[in-house]
Amino acid sequence: MPRIISPSVLSADFGHLADDIAMLDRSEAEWIHIDVMDGVFVPNISFGFPVMGPIRQGTKKVLDTHLMIVNPEKYVERFVRAGADIVTIHLEATEDVRGAIAMIKKAGAKAGVSIKPKTPAAAVAPYLNELDLVLVMSVEPGFGGQSFIEGSTEKVAELRREIDRCGSRAVIEIDGGITLANAAEVYAAGCEVLVAGSTVFASENPEATIHELLNV
Ligand code: DX5
Ligand code: ZN
């Protein structure tokens, strides 16, 4: 199965964001993960449209945008216009998951749905055939640097079985607490995309760490 690393900009140095984006652009990471938080869906606020522009200008890599916001439908189109290649919304954040997926696609991006740690894999099953990506949160969304919640690997395995069973083309991405110590078990469970924030940005050599995460 192909492997992709999506380093999370949330852990970047915002005083020197252009340098960090240039580093990611040089690195083996194929995607760049962008965490948008509204202080309502999650107990933290990150950043929004003004920060998307310079990121988009600094790289041609896939911008993997993770919206941790209520009423995501309201902003989907603007995120796509700001340069998002993939827009992932939370299953728990909308009444109309199917409508939100259709809206993302209509806006011209790939569509993802994310589930929080307490949401079972089965909750996303009805949408698998419409999705390009399923994002399994392996920490409670809101902050970088938390520890991986045990049981997340089993959730990935369950989704892998369901995706293979129904013939969905959705890739599985995992987000939260990914380290060099747990990456292998997550790949083995059938996950293709690993988000990594603190593991990449707190390391001595982020580019080398991205390489190591790909080759555990
Ligand atoms: C958390 C965010 C994550 C976060 C991951 O709500 O969705 O993408 O940046 O950070 P680490 O890899 O440090 O757990
Ligand atoms: Zn994220």
PDB file of C-alpha atoms and ligand atoms in Angstrom:
ATOM      1  CA  MET A   1       0.000   0.000   0.000  1.00  0.00           C
ATOM      2  CA  PRO A   2       1.371   3.494  -0.804  1.00  0.00           C
ATOM      3  CA  ARG A   3       2.525   5.587   2.126  1.00  0.00           C
ATOM      4  CA  ILE A   4       2.071   9.331   2.470  1.00  0.00           C
ATOM      5  CA  ILE A   5       3.198  11.695   5.228  1.00  0.00           C
ATOM      6  CA  SER A   6       1.150  14.826   5.847  1.00  0.00           C
ATOM      7  CA  PRO A   7       3.065  17.050   8.280  1.00  0.00           C
ATOM      8  CA  SER A   8       0.783  19.298  10.315  1.00  0.00           C
ATOM      9  CA  VAL A   9       1.486  23.005  10.000  1.00  0.00           C
ATOM     10  CA  LEU A  10      -0.101  23.478  13.437  1.00  0.00           C
ATOM     11  CA  SER A  11       3.286  22.584  14.922  1.00  0.00           C
ATOM     12  CA  ALA A  12       5.258  24.867  12.570  1.00  0.00           C
ATOM     13  CA  ASP A  13       6.981  28.092  13.594  1.00  0.00           C
ATOM     14  CA  PHE A  14       4.451  30.745  12.545  1.00  0.00           C
ATOM     15  CA  GLY A  15       7.100  33.455  12.847  1.00  0.00           C
ATOM     16  CA  HIS A  16       8.976  31.737  10.034  1.00  0.00           C
ATOM     17  CA  LEU A  17       6.157  29.942   8.276  1.00  0.00           C
ATOM     18  CA  ALA A  18       7.609  30.462   4.792  1.00  0.00           C
ATOM     19  CA  ASP A  19      10.826  28.669   5.852  1.00  0.00           C
ATOM     20  CA  ASP A  20       8.877  25.731   7.258  1.00  0.00           C
ATOM     21  CA  ILE A  21       6.775  25.469   4.094  1.00  0.00           C
ATOM     22  CA  ALA A  22       9.944  25.584   1.982  1.00  0.00           C
ATOM     23  CA  MET A  23      11.367  22.749   4.104  1.00  0.00           C
ATOM     24  CA  LEU A  24       8.196  20.664   3.620  1.00  0.00           C
ATOM     25  CA  ASP A  25       8.287  21.445  -0.100  1.00  0.00           C
ATOM     26  CA  ARG A  26      11.825  19.999  -0.300  1.00  0.00           C
ATOM     27  CA  SER A  27      10.945  17.002   1.850  1.00  0.00           C
ATOM     28  CA  GLU A  28       9.490  13.616   0.924  1.00  0.00           C
ATOM     29  CA  ALA A  29       6.115  14.616   2.399  1.00  0.00           C
ATOM     30  CA  GLU A  30       3.553  14.533  -0.421  1.00  0.00           C
ATOM     31  CA  TRP A  31       0.842  16.333   1.501  1.00  0.00           C
ATOM     32  CA  ILE A  32       0.748  19.241   3.942  1.00  0.00           C
ATOM     33  CA  HIS A  33      -1.880  19.037   6.701  1.00  0.00           C
ATOM     34  CA  ILE A  34      -3.695  22.246   7.600  1.00  0.00           C
ATOM     35  CA  ASP A  35      -5.685  22.267  10.846  1.00  0.00           C
ATOM     36  CA  VAL A  36      -8.458  24.832  10.983  1.00  0.00           C
ATOM     37  CA  MET A  37     -10.106  25.235  14.422  1.00  0.00           C
ATOM     38  CA  ASP A  38     -12.950  27.539  15.344  1.00  0.00           C
ATOM     39  CA  GLY A  39     -12.994  27.440  19.148  1.00  0.00           C
ATOM     40  CA  VAL A  40     -16.516  25.946  19.012  1.00  0.00           C
ATOM     41  CA  PHE A  41     -16.179  22.469  17.535  1.00  0.00           C
ATOM     42  CA  VAL A  42     -12.903  22.156  19.434  1.00  0.00           C
ATOM     43  CA  PRO A  43     -11.643  24.083  22.480  1.00  0.00           C
ATOM     44  CA  ASN A  44      -8.902  25.878  20.525  1.00  0.00           C
ATOM     45  CA  ILE A  45      -8.557  28.391  17.692  1.00  0.00           C
ATOM     46  CA  SER A  46      -5.833  27.989  15.082  1.00  0.00           C
ATOM     47  CA  PHE A  47      -5.955  30.012  11.867  1.00  0.00           C
ATOM     48  CA  GLY A  48      -7.993  30.549   8.728  1.00  0.00           C
ATOM     49  CA  PHE A  49      -7.905  32.004   5.244  1.00  0.00           C
ATOM     50  CA  PRO A  50      -5.083  34.561   5.645  1.00  0.00           C
ATOM     51  CA  VAL A  51      -2.662  31.767   6.465  1.00  0.00           C
ATOM     52  CA  MET A  52      -3.758  29.570   3.555  1.00  0.00           C
ATOM     53  CA  GLY A  53      -2.533  32.079   0.958  1.00  0.00           C
ATOM     54  CA  PRO A  54       1.172  32.061   1.823  1.00  0.00           C
ATOM     55  CA  ILE A  55       1.123  28.277   2.248  1.00  0.00           C
ATOM     56  CA  ARG A  56      -0.425  27.834  -1.200  1.00  0.00           C
ATOM     57  CA  GLN A  57       2.103  30.244  -2.699  1.00  0.00           C
ATOM     58  CA  GLY A  58       4.988  28.395  -1.079  1.00  0.00           C
ATOM     59  CA  THR A  59       4.320  24.895  -2.401  1.00  0.00           C
ATOM     60  CA  LYS A  60       2.686  22.767  -5.051  1.00  0.00           C
ATOM     61  CA  LYS A  61       2.181  19.902  -2.612  1.00  0.00           C
ATOM     62  CA  VAL A  62      -1.286  18.629  -1.823  1.00  0.00           C
ATOM     63  CA  LEU A  63      -2.938  20.867   0.777  1.00  0.00           C
ATOM     64  CA  ASP A  64      -4.793  18.491   3.060  1.00  0.00           C
ATOM     65  CA  THR A  65      -7.222  20.716   4.942  1.00  0.00           C
ATOM     66  CA  HIS A  66      -8.798  19.444   8.164  1.00  0.00           C
ATOM     67  CA  LEU A  67     -11.764  21.577   9.203  1.00  0.00           C
ATOM     68  CA  MET A  68     -12.517  21.318  12.915  1.00  0.00           C
ATOM     69  CA  ILE A  69     -15.356  23.807  12.666  1.00  0.00           C
ATOM     70  CA  VAL A  70     -19.130  23.793  13.047  1.00  0.00           C
ATOM     71  CA  ASN A  71     -21.239  24.379   9.927  1.00  0.00           C
ATOM     72  CA  PRO A  72     -18.325  23.516   7.627  1.00  0.00           C
ATOM     73  CA  GLU A  73     -20.593  23.886   4.562  1.00  0.00           C
ATOM     74  CA  LYS A  74     -20.492  27.611   5.089  1.00  0.00           C
ATOM     75  CA  TYR A  75     -16.754  27.790   4.372  1.00  0.00           C
ATOM     76  CA  VAL A  76     -15.958  24.859   2.081  1.00  0.00           C
ATOM     77  CA  GLU A  77     -15.920  26.902  -1.103  1.00  0.00           C
ATOM     78  CA  ARG A  78     -13.654  29.575   0.348  1.00  0.00           C
ATOM     79  CA  PHE A  79     -11.151  26.982   1.493  1.00  0.00           C
ATOM     80  CA  VAL A  80     -11.063  25.484  -1.976  1.00  0.00           C
ATOM     81  CA  ARG A  81     -10.592  28.943  -3.476  1.00  0.00           C
ATOM     82  CA  ALA A  82      -7.794  29.546  -0.973  1.00  0.00           C
ATOM     83  CA  GLY A  83      -5.989  26.509  -2.366  1.00  0.00           C
ATOM     84  CA  ALA A  84      -7.203  23.421  -0.494  1.00  0.00           C
ATOM     85  CA  ASP A  85      -6.822  20.263  -2.602  1.00  0.00           C
ATOM     86  CA  ILE A  86      -8.558  18.059  -0.037  1.00  0.00           C
ATOM     87  CA  VAL A  87     -11.223  19.314   2.351  1.00  0.00           C
ATOM     88  CA  THR A  88     -12.029  17.108   5.318  1.00  0.00           C
ATOM     89  CA  ILE A  89     -14.991  17.924   7.516  1.00  0.00           C
ATOM     90  CA  HIS A  90     -16.041  16.253  10.760  1.00  0.00           C
ATOM     91  CA  LEU A  91     -18.912  13.801  10.744  1.00  0.00           C
ATOM     92  CA  GLU A  92     -19.937  15.226  14.124  1.00  0.00           C
ATOM     93  CA  ALA A  93     -19.968  18.825  12.840  1.00  0.00           C
ATOM     94  CA  THR A  94     -22.824  18.667  10.358  1.00  0.00           C
ATOM     95  CA  GLU A  95     -26.381  17.431  10.100  1.00  0.00           C
ATOM     96  CA  ASP A  96     -25.950  16.771   6.406  1.00  0.00           C
ATOM     97  CA  VAL A  97     -22.778  14.787   5.798  1.00  0.00           C
ATOM     98  CA  ARG A  98     -23.823  13.768   2.291  1.00  0.00           C
ATOM     99  CA  GLY A  99     -24.607  17.364   1.349  1.00  0.00           C
ATOM    100  CA  ALA A 100     -21.249  18.565   2.659  1.00  0.00           C
ATOM    101  CA  ILE A 101     -19.378  15.883   0.684  1.00  0.00           C
ATOM    102  CA  ALA A 102     -21.219  16.905  -2.493  1.00  0.00           C
ATOM    103  CA  MET A 103     -20.406  20.539  -1.844  1.00  0.00           C
ATOM    104  CA  ILE A 104     -16.671  19.835  -1.471  1.00  0.00           C
ATOM    105  CA  LYS A 105     -16.627  17.929  -4.746  1.00  0.00           C
ATOM    106  CA  LYS A 106     -18.644  20.579  -6.557  1.00  0.00           C
ATOM    107  CA  ALA A 107     -16.129  23.171  -5.373  1.00  0.00           C
ATOM    108  CA  GLY A 108     -13.423  21.104  -7.082  1.00  0.00           C
ATOM    109  CA  ALA A 109     -11.630  19.440  -4.155  1.00  0.00           C
ATOM    110  CA  LYS A 110     -11.322  15.898  -2.888  1.00  0.00           C
ATOM    111  CA  ALA A 111     -13.686  15.109  -0.049  1.00  0.00           C
ATOM    112  CA  GLY A 112     -12.804  13.691   3.346  1.00  0.00           C
ATOM    113  CA  VAL A 113     -14.762  12.936   6.494  1.00  0.00           C
ATOM    114  CA  SER A 114     -13.139  12.690   9.909  1.00  0.00           C
ATOM    115  CA  ILE A 115     -14.337  10.868  12.994  1.00  0.00           C
ATOM    116  CA  LYS A 116     -13.410  11.698  16.586  1.00  0.00           C
ATOM    117  CA  PRO A 117     -12.025   8.976  18.880  1.00  0.00           C
ATOM    118  CA  LYS A 118     -15.418   8.175  20.413  1.00  0.00           C
ATOM    119  CA  THR A 119     -17.228   7.942  17.050  1.00  0.00           C
ATOM    120  CA  PRO A 120     -17.337   4.349  15.804  1.00  0.00           C
ATOM    121  CA  ALA A 121     -15.997   3.396  12.384  1.00  0.00           C
ATOM    122  CA  ALA A 122     -19.476   2.201  11.429  1.00  0.00           C
ATOM    123  CA  ALA A 123     -20.746   5.802  11.528  1.00  0.00           C
ATOM    124  CA  VAL A 124     -18.779   6.671   8.389  1.00  0.00           C
ATOM    125  CA  ALA A 125     -19.626   3.457   6.512  1.00  0.00           C
ATOM    126  CA  PRO A 126     -22.720   4.856   4.716  1.00  0.00           C
ATOM    127  CA  TYR A 127     -20.542   7.489   3.004  1.00  0.00           C
ATOM    128  CA  LEU A 128     -17.505   5.429   1.973  1.00  0.00           C
ATOM    129  CA  ASN A 129     -18.459   5.163  -1.674  1.00  0.00           C
ATOM    130  CA  GLU A 130     -18.658   8.947  -2.001  1.00  0.00           C
ATOM    131  CA  LEU A 131     -15.435   9.698  -0.159  1.00  0.00           C
ATOM    132  CA  ASP A 132     -11.837  10.214  -1.255  1.00  0.00           C
ATOM    133  CA  LEU A 133     -10.556  10.053   2.307  1.00  0.00           C
ATOM    134  CA  VAL A 134     -11.499   8.979   5.813  1.00  0.00           C
ATOM    135  CA  LEU A 135      -9.603  10.624   8.656  1.00  0.00           C
ATOM    136  CA  VAL A 136      -9.394   8.719  11.925  1.00  0.00           C
ATOM    137  CA  MET A 137      -8.624  10.994  14.873  1.00  0.00           C
ATOM    138  CA  SER A 138      -6.279   9.207  17.246  1.00  0.00           C
ATOM    139  CA  VAL A 139      -6.440  12.053  19.791  1.00  0.00           C
ATOM    140  CA  GLU A 140      -9.310  14.339  20.788  1.00  0.00           C
ATOM    141  CA  PRO A 141      -9.096  17.098  18.174  1.00  0.00           C
ATOM    142  CA  GLY A 142      -7.915  20.508  19.314  1.00  0.00           C
ATOM    143  CA  PHE A 143      -4.244  20.340  20.122  1.00  0.00           C
ATOM    144  CA  GLY A 144      -0.970  18.992  18.792  1.00  0.00           C
ATOM    145  CA  GLY A 145       1.423  17.026  20.961  1.00  0.00           C
ATOM    146  CA  GLN A 146      -1.079  14.647  22.618  1.00  0.00           C
ATOM    147  CA  SER A 147      -0.604  10.904  23.092  1.00  0.00           C
ATOM    148  CA  PHE A 148      -1.998   8.361  20.662  1.00  0.00           C
ATOM    149  CA  ILE A 149      -5.243   6.795  21.916  1.00  0.00           C
ATOM    150  CA  GLU A 150      -4.963   3.020  21.995  1.00  0.00           C
ATOM    151  CA  GLY A 151      -7.717   1.402  19.999  1.00  0.00           C
ATOM    152  CA  SER A 152      -7.254   3.793  17.075  1.00  0.00           C
ATOM    153  CA  THR A 153      -5.283   1.128  15.215  1.00  0.00           C
ATOM    154  CA  GLU A 154      -8.206  -1.273  15.564  1.00  0.00           C
ATOM    155  CA  LYS A 155     -10.500   1.409  14.143  1.00  0.00           C
ATOM    156  CA  VAL A 156      -8.204   1.730  11.122  1.00  0.00           C
ATOM    157  CA  ALA A 157      -8.290  -2.042  10.621  1.00  0.00           C
ATOM    158  CA  GLU A 158     -12.084  -2.038  10.795  1.00  0.00           C
ATOM    159  CA  LEU A 159     -12.295   0.743   8.204  1.00  0.00           C
ATOM    160  CA  ARG A 160      -9.761  -1.036   5.993  1.00  0.00           C
ATOM    161  CA  ARG A 161     -11.998  -4.124   5.951  1.00  0.00           C
ATOM    162  CA  GLU A 162     -15.105  -2.069   5.217  1.00  0.00           C
ATOM    163  CA  ILE A 163     -13.426  -0.033   2.438  1.00  0.00           C
ATOM    164  CA  ASP A 164     -12.113  -3.205   0.782  1.00  0.00           C
ATOM    165  CA  ARG A 165     -15.489  -4.904   1.164  1.00  0.00           C
ATOM    166  CA  CYS A 166     -17.490  -2.119  -0.467  1.00  0.00           C
ATOM    167  CA  GLY A 167     -14.872  -1.234  -3.108  1.00  0.00           C
ATOM    168  CA  SER A 168     -14.500   2.387  -1.985  1.00  0.00           C
ATOM    169  CA  ARG A 169     -11.473   4.280  -3.296  1.00  0.00           C
ATOM    170  CA  ALA A 170     -11.177   6.239  -0.041  1.00  0.00           C
ATOM    171  CA  VAL A 171      -7.728   6.372   1.524  1.00  0.00           C
ATOM    172  CA  ILE A 172      -7.369   6.126   5.286  1.00  0.00           C
ATOM    173  CA  GLU A 173      -5.533   8.884   7.120  1.00  0.00           C
ATOM    174  CA  ILE A 174      -4.733   8.980  10.826  1.00  0.00           C
ATOM    175  CA  ASP A 175      -4.149  12.110  12.886  1.00  0.00           C
ATOM    176  CA  GLY A 176      -2.823  12.597  16.393  1.00  0.00           C
ATOM    177  CA  GLY A 177       0.082  11.274  18.410  1.00  0.00           C
ATOM    178  CA  ILE A 178       1.854   9.605  15.488  1.00  0.00           C
ATOM    179  CA  THR A 179       5.490   8.816  16.296  1.00  0.00           C
ATOM    180  CA  LEU A 180       8.303   6.687  14.920  1.00  0.00           C
ATOM    181  CA  ALA A 181       7.292   4.135  17.560  1.00  0.00           C
ATOM    182  CA  ASN A 182       3.672   3.636  16.453  1.00  0.00           C
ATOM    183  CA  ALA A 183       3.790   4.378  12.694  1.00  0.00           C
ATOM    184  CA  ALA A 184       4.501   0.772  11.716  1.00  0.00           C
ATOM    185  CA  GLU A 185       1.461  -0.670  13.495  1.00  0.00           C
ATOM    186  CA  VAL A 186      -0.792   1.932  11.889  1.00  0.00           C
ATOM    187  CA  TYR A 187       0.526   1.154   8.394  1.00  0.00           C
ATOM    188  CA  ALA A 188       0.104  -2.542   9.116  1.00  0.00           C
ATOM    189  CA  ALA A 189      -3.560  -1.961   9.982  1.00  0.00           C
ATOM    190  CA  GLY A 190      -4.100  -0.530   6.490  1.00  0.00           C
ATOM    191  CA  CYS A 191      -3.550   3.201   6.933  1.00  0.00           C
ATOM    192  CA  GLU A 192      -2.012   5.026   3.950  1.00  0.00           C
ATOM    193  CA  VAL A 193      -1.610   8.605   5.209  1.00  0.00           C
ATOM    194  CA  LEU A 194       0.017   9.628   8.485  1.00  0.00           C
ATOM    195  CA  VAL A 195      -0.407  13.139   9.855  1.00  0.00           C
ATOM    196  CA  ALA A 196       2.523  14.147  12.018  1.00  0.00           C
ATOM    197  CA  GLY A 197       2.844  17.475  13.812  1.00  0.00           C
ATOM    198  CA  SER A 198       5.135  17.456  16.812  1.00  0.00           C
ATOM    199  CA  THR A 199       7.034  14.362  15.687  1.00  0.00           C
ATOM    200  CA  VAL A 200       8.187  16.260  12.591  1.00  0.00           C
ATOM    201  CA  PHE A 201       8.555  19.804  13.858  1.00  0.00           C
ATOM    202  CA  ALA A 202      10.049  19.054  17.302  1.00  0.00           C
ATOM    203  CA  SER A 203      12.718  16.840  15.783  1.00  0.00           C
ATOM    204  CA  GLU A 204      16.308  17.949  15.163  1.00  0.00           C
ATOM    205  CA  ASN A 205      15.966  17.252  11.469  1.00  0.00           C
ATOM    206  CA  PRO A 206      12.359  17.382  10.250  1.00  0.00           C
ATOM    207  CA  GLU A 207      13.217  16.275   6.708  1.00  0.00           C
ATOM    208  CA  ALA A 208      15.038  13.213   7.999  1.00  0.00           C
ATOM    209  CA  THR A 209      12.134  12.442  10.342  1.00  0.00           C
ATOM    210  CA  ILE A 210       9.692  12.546   7.423  1.00  0.00           C
ATOM    211  CA  HIS A 211      11.966  10.087   5.606  1.00  0.00           C
ATOM    212  CA  GLU A 212      12.041   7.845   8.681  1.00  0.00           C
ATOM    213  CA  LEU A 213       8.249   7.951   9.090  1.00  0.00           C
ATOM    214  CA  LEU A 214       7.948   6.727   5.517  1.00  0.00           C
ATOM    215  CA  ASN A 215      10.405   3.907   6.067  1.00  0.00           C
ATOM    216  CA  VAL A 216       9.598   2.442   9.491  1.00  0.00           C
TER     217      VAL A 216
HETATM  218  C1  DX5 B   1      -5.214  17.956  16.353  1.00  0.00           C
HETATM  219  C2  DX5 B   1      -4.866  18.153  14.908  1.00  0.00           C
HETATM  220  C3  DX5 B   1      -3.646  17.436  14.503  1.00  0.00           C
HETATM  221  C4  DX5 B   1      -2.379  17.865  15.205  1.00  0.00           C
HETATM  222  C5  DX5 B   1      -1.516  16.641  15.286  1.00  0.00           C
HETATM  223  O1  DX5 B   1      -6.512  18.336  16.576  1.00  0.00           O
HETATM  224  O2  DX5 B   1      -5.923  17.690  14.075  1.00  0.00           O
HETATM  225  O3  DX5 B   1      -3.468  17.480  13.086  1.00  0.00           O
HETATM  226  O4  DX5 B   1      -1.689  18.895  14.564  1.00  0.00           O
HETATM  227  O5  DX5 B   1      -0.417  16.913  16.059  1.00  0.00           O
HETATM  228  P1  DX5 B   1       0.500  15.747  16.644  1.00  0.00           P
HETATM  229  O6  DX5 B   1       1.045  14.990  15.482  1.00  0.00           O
HETATM  230  O7  DX5 B   1       1.549  16.513  17.404  1.00  0.00           O
HETATM  231  O8  DX5 B   1      -0.361  14.895  17.531  1.00  0.00           O
HETATM  232 ZN    ZN B   2      -5.525  17.505  11.869  1.00  0.00          ZN
END
